[in-house]
GROMACS .gro file of C-alpha atoms in nm:
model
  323
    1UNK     CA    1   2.084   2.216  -1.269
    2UNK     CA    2   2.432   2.141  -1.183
    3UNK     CA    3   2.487   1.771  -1.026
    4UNK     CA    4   2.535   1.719  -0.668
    5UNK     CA    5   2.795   1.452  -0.594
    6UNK     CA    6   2.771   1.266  -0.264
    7UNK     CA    7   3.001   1.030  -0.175
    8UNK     CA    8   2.937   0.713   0.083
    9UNK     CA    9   3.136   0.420   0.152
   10UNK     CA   10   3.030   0.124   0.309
   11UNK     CA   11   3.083  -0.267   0.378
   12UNK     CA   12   2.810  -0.536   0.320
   13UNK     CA   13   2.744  -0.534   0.673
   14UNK     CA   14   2.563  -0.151   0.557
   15UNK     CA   15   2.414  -0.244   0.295
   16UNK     CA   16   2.028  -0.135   0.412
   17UNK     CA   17   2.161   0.147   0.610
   18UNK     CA   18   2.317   0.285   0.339
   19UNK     CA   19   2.061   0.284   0.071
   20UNK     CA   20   1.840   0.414   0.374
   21UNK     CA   21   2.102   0.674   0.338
   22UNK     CA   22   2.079   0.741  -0.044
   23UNK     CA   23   1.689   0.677  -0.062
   24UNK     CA   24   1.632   0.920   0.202
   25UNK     CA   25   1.897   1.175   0.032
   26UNK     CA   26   1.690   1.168  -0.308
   27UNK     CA   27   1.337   1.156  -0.128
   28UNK     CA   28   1.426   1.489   0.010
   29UNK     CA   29   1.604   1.684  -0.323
   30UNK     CA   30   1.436   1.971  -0.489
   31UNK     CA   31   1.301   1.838  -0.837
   32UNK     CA   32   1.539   2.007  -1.054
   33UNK     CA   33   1.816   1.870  -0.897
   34UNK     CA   34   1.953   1.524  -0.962
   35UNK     CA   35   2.254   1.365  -0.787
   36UNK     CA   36   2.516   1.133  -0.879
   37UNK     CA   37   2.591   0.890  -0.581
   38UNK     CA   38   3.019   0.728  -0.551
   39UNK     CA   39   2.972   0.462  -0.339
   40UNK     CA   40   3.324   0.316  -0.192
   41UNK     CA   41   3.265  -0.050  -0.193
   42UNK     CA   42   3.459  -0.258   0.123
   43UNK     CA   43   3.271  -0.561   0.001
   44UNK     CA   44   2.902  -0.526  -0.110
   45UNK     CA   45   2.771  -0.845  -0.260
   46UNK     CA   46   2.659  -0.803  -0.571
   47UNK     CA   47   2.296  -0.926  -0.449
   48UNK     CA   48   2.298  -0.625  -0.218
   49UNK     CA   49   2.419  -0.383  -0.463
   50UNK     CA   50   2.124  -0.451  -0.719
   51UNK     CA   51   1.868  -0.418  -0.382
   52UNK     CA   52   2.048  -0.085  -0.333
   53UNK     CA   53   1.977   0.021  -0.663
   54UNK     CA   54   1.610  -0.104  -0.685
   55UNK     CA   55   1.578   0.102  -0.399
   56UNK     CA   56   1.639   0.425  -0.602
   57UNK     CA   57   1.441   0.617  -0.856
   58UNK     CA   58   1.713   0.621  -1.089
   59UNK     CA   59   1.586   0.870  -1.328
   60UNK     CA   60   1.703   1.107  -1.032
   61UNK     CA   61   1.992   0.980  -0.961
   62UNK     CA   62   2.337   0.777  -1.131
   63UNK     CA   63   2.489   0.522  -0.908
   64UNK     CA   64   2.871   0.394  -0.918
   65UNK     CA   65   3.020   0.147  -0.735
   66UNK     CA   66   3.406   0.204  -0.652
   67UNK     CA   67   3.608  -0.095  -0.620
   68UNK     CA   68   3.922   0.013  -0.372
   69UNK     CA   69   4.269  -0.177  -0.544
   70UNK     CA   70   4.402  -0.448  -0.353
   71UNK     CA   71   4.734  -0.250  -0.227
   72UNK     CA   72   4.504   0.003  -0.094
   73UNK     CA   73   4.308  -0.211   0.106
   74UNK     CA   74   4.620  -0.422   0.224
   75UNK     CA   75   4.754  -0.090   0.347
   76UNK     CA   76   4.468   0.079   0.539
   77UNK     CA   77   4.426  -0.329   0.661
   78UNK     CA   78   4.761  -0.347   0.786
   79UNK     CA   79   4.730   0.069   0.941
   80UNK     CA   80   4.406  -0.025   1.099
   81UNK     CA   81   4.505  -0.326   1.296
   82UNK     CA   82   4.837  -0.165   1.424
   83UNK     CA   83   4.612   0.144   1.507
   84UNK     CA   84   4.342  -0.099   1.690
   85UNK     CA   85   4.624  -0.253   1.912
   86UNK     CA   86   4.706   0.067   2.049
   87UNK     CA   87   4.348   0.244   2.105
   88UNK     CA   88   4.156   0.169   2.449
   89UNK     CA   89   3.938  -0.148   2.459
   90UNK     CA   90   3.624   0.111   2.479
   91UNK     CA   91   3.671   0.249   2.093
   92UNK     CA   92   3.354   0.217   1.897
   93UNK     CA   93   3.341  -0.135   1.736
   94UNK     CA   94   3.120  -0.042   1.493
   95UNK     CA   95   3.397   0.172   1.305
   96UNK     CA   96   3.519  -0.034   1.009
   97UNK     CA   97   3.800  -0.050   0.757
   98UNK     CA   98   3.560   0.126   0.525
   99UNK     CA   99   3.543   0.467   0.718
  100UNK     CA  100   3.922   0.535   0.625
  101UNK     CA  101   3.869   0.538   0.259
  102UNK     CA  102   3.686   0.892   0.237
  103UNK     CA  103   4.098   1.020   0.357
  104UNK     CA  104   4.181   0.905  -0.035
  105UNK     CA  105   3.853   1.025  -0.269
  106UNK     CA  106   4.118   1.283  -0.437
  107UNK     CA  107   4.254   0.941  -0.599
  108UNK     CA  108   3.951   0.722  -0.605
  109UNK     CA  109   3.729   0.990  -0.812
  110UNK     CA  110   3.786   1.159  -1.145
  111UNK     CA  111   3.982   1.482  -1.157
  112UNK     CA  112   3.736   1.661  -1.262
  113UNK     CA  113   3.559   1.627  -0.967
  114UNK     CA  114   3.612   1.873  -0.736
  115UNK     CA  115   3.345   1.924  -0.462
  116UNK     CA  116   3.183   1.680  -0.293
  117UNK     CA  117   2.955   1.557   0.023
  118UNK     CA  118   3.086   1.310   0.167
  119UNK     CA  119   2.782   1.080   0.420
  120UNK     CA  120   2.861   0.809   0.654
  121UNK     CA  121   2.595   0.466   0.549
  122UNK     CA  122   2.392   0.536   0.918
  123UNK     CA  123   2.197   0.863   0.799
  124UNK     CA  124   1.857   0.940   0.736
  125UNK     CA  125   1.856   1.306   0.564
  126UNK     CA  126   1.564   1.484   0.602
  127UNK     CA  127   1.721   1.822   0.452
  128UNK     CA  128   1.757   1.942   0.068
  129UNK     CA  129   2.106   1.842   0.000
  130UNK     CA  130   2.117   2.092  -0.241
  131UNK     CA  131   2.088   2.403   0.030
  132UNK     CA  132   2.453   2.166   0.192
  133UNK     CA  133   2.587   2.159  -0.165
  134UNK     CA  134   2.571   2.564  -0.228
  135UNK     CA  135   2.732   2.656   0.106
  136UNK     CA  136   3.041   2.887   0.062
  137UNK     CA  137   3.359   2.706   0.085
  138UNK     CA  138   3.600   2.901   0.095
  139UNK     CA  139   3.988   2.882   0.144
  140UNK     CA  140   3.889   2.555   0.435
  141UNK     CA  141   3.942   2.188   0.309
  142UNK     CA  142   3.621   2.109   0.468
  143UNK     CA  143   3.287   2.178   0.570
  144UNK     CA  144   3.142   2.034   0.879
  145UNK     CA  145   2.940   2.010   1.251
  146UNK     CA  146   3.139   2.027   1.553
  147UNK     CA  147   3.081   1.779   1.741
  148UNK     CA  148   2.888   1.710   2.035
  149UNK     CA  149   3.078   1.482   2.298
  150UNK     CA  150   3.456   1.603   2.147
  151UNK     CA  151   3.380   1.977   2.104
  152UNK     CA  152   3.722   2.031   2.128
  153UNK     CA  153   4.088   1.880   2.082
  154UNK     CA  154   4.151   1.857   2.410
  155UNK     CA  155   3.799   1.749   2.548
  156UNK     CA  156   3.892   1.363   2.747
  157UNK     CA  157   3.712   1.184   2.457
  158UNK     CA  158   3.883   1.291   2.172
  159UNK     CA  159   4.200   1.082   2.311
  160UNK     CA  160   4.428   1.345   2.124
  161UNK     CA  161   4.775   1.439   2.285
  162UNK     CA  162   4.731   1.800   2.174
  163UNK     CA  163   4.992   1.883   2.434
  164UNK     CA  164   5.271   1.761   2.282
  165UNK     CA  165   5.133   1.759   1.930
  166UNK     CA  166   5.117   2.204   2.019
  167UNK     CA  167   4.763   2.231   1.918
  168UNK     CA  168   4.556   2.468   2.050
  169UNK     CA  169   4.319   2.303   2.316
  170UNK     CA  170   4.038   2.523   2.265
  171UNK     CA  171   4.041   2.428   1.887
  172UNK     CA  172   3.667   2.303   1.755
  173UNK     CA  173   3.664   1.967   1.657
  174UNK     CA  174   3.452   1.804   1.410
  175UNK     CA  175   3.208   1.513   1.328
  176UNK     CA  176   3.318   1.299   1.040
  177UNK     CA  177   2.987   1.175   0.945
  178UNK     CA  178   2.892   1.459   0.677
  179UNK     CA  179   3.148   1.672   0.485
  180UNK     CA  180   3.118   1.904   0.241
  181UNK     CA  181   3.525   1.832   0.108
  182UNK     CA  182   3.736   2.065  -0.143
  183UNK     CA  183   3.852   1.783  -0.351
  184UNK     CA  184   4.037   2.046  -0.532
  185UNK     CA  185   4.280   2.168  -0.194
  186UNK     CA  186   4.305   1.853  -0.140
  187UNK     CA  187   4.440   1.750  -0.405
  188UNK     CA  188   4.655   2.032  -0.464
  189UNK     CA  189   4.832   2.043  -0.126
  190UNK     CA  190   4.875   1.636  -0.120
  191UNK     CA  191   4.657   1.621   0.215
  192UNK     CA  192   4.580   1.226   0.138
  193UNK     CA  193   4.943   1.132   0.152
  194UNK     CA  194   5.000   1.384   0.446
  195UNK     CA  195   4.699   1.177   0.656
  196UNK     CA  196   4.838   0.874   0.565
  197UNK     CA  197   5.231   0.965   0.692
  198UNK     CA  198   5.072   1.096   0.976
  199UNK     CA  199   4.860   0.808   1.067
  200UNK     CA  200   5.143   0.535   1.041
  201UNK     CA  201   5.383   0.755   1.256
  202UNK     CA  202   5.168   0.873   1.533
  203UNK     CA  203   4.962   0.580   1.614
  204UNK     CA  204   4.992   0.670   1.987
  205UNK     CA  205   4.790   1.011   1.907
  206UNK     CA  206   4.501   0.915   1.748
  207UNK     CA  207   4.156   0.863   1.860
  208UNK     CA  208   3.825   0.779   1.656
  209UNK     CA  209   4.011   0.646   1.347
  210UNK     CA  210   3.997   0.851   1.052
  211UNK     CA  211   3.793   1.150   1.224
  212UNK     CA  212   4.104   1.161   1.467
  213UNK     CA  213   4.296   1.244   1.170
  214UNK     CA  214   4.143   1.461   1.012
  215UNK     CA  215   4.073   1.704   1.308
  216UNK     CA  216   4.455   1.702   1.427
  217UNK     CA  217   4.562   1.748   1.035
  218UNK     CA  218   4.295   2.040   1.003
  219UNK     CA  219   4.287   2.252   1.299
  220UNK     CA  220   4.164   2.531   1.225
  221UNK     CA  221   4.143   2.459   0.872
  222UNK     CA  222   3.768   2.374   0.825
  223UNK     CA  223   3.496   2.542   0.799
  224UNK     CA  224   3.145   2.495   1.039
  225UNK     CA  225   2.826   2.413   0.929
  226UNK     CA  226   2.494   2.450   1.137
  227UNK     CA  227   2.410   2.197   1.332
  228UNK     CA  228   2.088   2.130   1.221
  229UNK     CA  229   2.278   1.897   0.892
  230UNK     CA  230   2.465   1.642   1.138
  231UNK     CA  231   2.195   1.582   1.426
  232UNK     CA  232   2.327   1.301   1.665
  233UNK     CA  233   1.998   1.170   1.818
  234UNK     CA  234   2.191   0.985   2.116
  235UNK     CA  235   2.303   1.309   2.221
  236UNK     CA  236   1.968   1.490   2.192
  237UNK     CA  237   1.648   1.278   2.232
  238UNK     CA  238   1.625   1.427   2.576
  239UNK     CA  239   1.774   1.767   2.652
  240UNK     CA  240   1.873   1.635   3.026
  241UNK     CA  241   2.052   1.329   2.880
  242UNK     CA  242   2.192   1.597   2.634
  243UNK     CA  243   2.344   1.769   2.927
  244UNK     CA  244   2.491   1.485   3.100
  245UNK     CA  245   2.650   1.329   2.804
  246UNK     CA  246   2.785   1.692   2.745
  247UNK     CA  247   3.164   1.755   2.828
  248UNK     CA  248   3.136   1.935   3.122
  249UNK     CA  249   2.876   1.711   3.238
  250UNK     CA  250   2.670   2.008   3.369
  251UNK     CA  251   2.518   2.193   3.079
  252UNK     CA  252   2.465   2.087   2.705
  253UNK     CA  253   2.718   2.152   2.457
  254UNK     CA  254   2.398   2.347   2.294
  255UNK     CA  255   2.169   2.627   2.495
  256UNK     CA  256   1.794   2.443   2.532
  257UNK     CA  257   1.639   2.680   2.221
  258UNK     CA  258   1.875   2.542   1.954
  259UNK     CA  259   1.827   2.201   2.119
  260UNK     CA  260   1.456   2.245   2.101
  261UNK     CA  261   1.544   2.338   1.714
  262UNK     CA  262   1.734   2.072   1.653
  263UNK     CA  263   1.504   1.822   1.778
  264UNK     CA  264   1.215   1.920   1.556
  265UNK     CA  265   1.400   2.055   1.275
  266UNK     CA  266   1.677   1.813   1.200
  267UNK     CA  267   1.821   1.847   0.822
  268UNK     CA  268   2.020   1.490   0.890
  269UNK     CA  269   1.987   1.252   1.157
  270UNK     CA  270   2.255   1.027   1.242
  271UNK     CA  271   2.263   0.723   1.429
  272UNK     CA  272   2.616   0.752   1.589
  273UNK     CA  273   2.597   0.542   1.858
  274UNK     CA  274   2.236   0.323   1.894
  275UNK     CA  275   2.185   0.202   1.560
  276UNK     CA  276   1.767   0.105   1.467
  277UNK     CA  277   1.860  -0.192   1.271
  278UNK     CA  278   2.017  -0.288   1.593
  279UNK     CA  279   1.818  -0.168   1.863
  280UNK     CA  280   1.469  -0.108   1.959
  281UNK     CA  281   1.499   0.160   2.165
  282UNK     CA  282   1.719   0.351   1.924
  283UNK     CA  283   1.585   0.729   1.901
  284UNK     CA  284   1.400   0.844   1.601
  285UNK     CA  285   1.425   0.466   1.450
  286UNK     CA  286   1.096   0.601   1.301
  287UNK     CA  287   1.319   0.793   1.096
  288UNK     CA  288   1.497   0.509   0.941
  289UNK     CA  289   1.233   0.267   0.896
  290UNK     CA  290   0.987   0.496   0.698
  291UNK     CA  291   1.293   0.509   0.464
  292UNK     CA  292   1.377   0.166   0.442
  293UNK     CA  293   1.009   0.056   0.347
  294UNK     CA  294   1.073   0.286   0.048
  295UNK     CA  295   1.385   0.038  -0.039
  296UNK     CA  296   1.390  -0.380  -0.106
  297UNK     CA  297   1.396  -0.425   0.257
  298UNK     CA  298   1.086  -0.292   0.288
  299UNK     CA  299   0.865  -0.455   0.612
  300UNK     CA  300   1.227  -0.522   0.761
  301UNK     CA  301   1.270  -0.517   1.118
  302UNK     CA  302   1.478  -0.629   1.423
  303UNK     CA  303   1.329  -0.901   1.576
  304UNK     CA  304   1.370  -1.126   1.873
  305UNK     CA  305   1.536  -1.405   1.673
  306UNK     CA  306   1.717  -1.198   1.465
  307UNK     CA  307   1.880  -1.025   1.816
  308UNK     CA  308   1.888  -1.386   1.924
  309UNK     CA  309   2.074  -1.479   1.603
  310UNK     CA  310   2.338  -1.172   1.616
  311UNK     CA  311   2.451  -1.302   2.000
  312UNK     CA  312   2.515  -1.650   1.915
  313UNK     CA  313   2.671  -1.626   1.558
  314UNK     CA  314   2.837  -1.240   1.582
  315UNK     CA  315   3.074  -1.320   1.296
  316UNK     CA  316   2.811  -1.389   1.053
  317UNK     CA  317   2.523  -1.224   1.174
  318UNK     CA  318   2.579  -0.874   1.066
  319UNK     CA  319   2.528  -0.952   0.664
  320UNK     CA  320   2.320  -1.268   0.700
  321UNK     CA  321   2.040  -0.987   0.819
  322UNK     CA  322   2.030  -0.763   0.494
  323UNK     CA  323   1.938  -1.121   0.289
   0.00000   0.00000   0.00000
């Protein structure tokens, strides 16, 4: 009957996706179990956060939100935009300031915490967290999926100079989006200060943000989960696609029988590239939406005027759709 502690962290601009995220987490739990939800808060009105909560059977569940200290944010702000003016113009714009502060939960959560599962705000799980809480840890700082376009440090898209950094280029590398994380090692071998160091002195290195981080810091430090519990559906709606996206561009990252298990059997489905509050062609949007008519945006949708509305005001259109 132990708690499960997940961990998310999000702007205002995910508000709906995440309580898609946490909705969808408790929908699926085993009844005994009840979970106790961290959310990092980069700016979630406080409109939004009592949606997200109305959106939650909170007999299952205990909800905090985590306000990051102003010299905290000033710093990843100030690390971020130095980063941004030295990565490619094709990084993923949809990666915010908010994805760097899962590199310093050892500080933002009690002590006494010291597991957790860490989800990114564009997830629906479909899985028993519980089955992803009671996996073996062992001596790694991490559990997680490899991932499917970078499967390793030196694939092209990772944008990693494991040359000259003397990393091995056949090292797996992982997806960000769901970690099971030893608070505890963490904490005990100073790995947030270590990521942060790193990150300010070897801009030139890093690609994907935060994820880029982590996998250079933890080579071979990390642990593997099955792949089943971080399902990228832009990678694997179509098992040709699958194989072109793939890094050899000839065969899928995955033989066609786990694909074909994957596809029908996914614990957690994540939306890392088309997003369904975005687009209508998204993969599995089915997913999401039966979740988020469980939440206060229930009947939402993207419309014609609201993709009409996002092209001609970008800088405000992102949060004006969660109201």
């Amino acid at each position: 009957n132990e708690s499960i502690v997940v961990v998310c962290a999000a702007d205002n601009n995910y508000a709906m996706p995440l309580a898609v995220t946490m909705r969808s987490t408790i929908d699926n739990l085993q009844d005994n179990c009840k979970i106790f939800f961290y959310v990092i808060d980069g700016g979630i009105t406080a409109v939004n956060q009592q949606k997200i909560l109305k959106s939650l059977p909170l007999e299952r569940c205990e909800v905090e939100f985590i306000q990051i200290p102003n010299s905290v944010v000033e710093k990843i702000t100030a690390a971020h935009q130095s980063a941004s003016a030295h990565l490619s113009a094709s990084r993923p714009d949809y990666v915010s300031i908010a994805s760097f502060y899962r590199l310093l939960l050892p500080e933002l959560l009690p002590n006494q915490i010291e597991k957790v599962i860490y989800l990114d705000s564009d997830l629906a799980v479909e899985g028993d967290l519980s089955e992803l809480w009671q996996a073996d840890m062992g001596e790694n700082y991490l559990l997680a999926v490899r991932d499917t376009w970078i499967p390793c440090i030196s694939s092209p898209t990772g944008r990693l100079n494991y040359q000259k950094l003397g990393l091995d280029p056949d090292a797996a590398y992982f997806n960000s989006g769901v970690l099971v994380i030893n608070l505890k090692k963490w904490r005990d071998n100073q790995f947030s200060e270590k990521v942060l160091k790193y990150f300010t002195q070897n801009l030139e290195f890093i690609g994907l943000y935060d994820q880029g981080l982590l996998n250079v810091l933890l080579v071979g430090k990390w642990g593997q989960l099955d792949p089943q519990w971080n399902f990228n559906v832009t990678s694997f709606y179509d098992y040709s696609l699958s194989c072109y996206l793939s890094w050899t561009d000839s065969q899928s990252f995955y033989p066609e029988e786990i694909y074909n298990r994957l596809v029908s059997n996914a614990q957690i489905i994540h939306f890392i590239s088309d997003k369904p509050w975005i687009s209508t062609q998204c993969p599995s949007r089915a997913n999401f939406f039966k979740y988020v008519d469980k939440t206060q945006w229930s009947g939402w949708r993207i419309t014609i005027w609201r993709r009409l509305w996002r092209k001609l005001v970008p800088s405000r259109s992102k949060s004006i759709d969660w109201i």
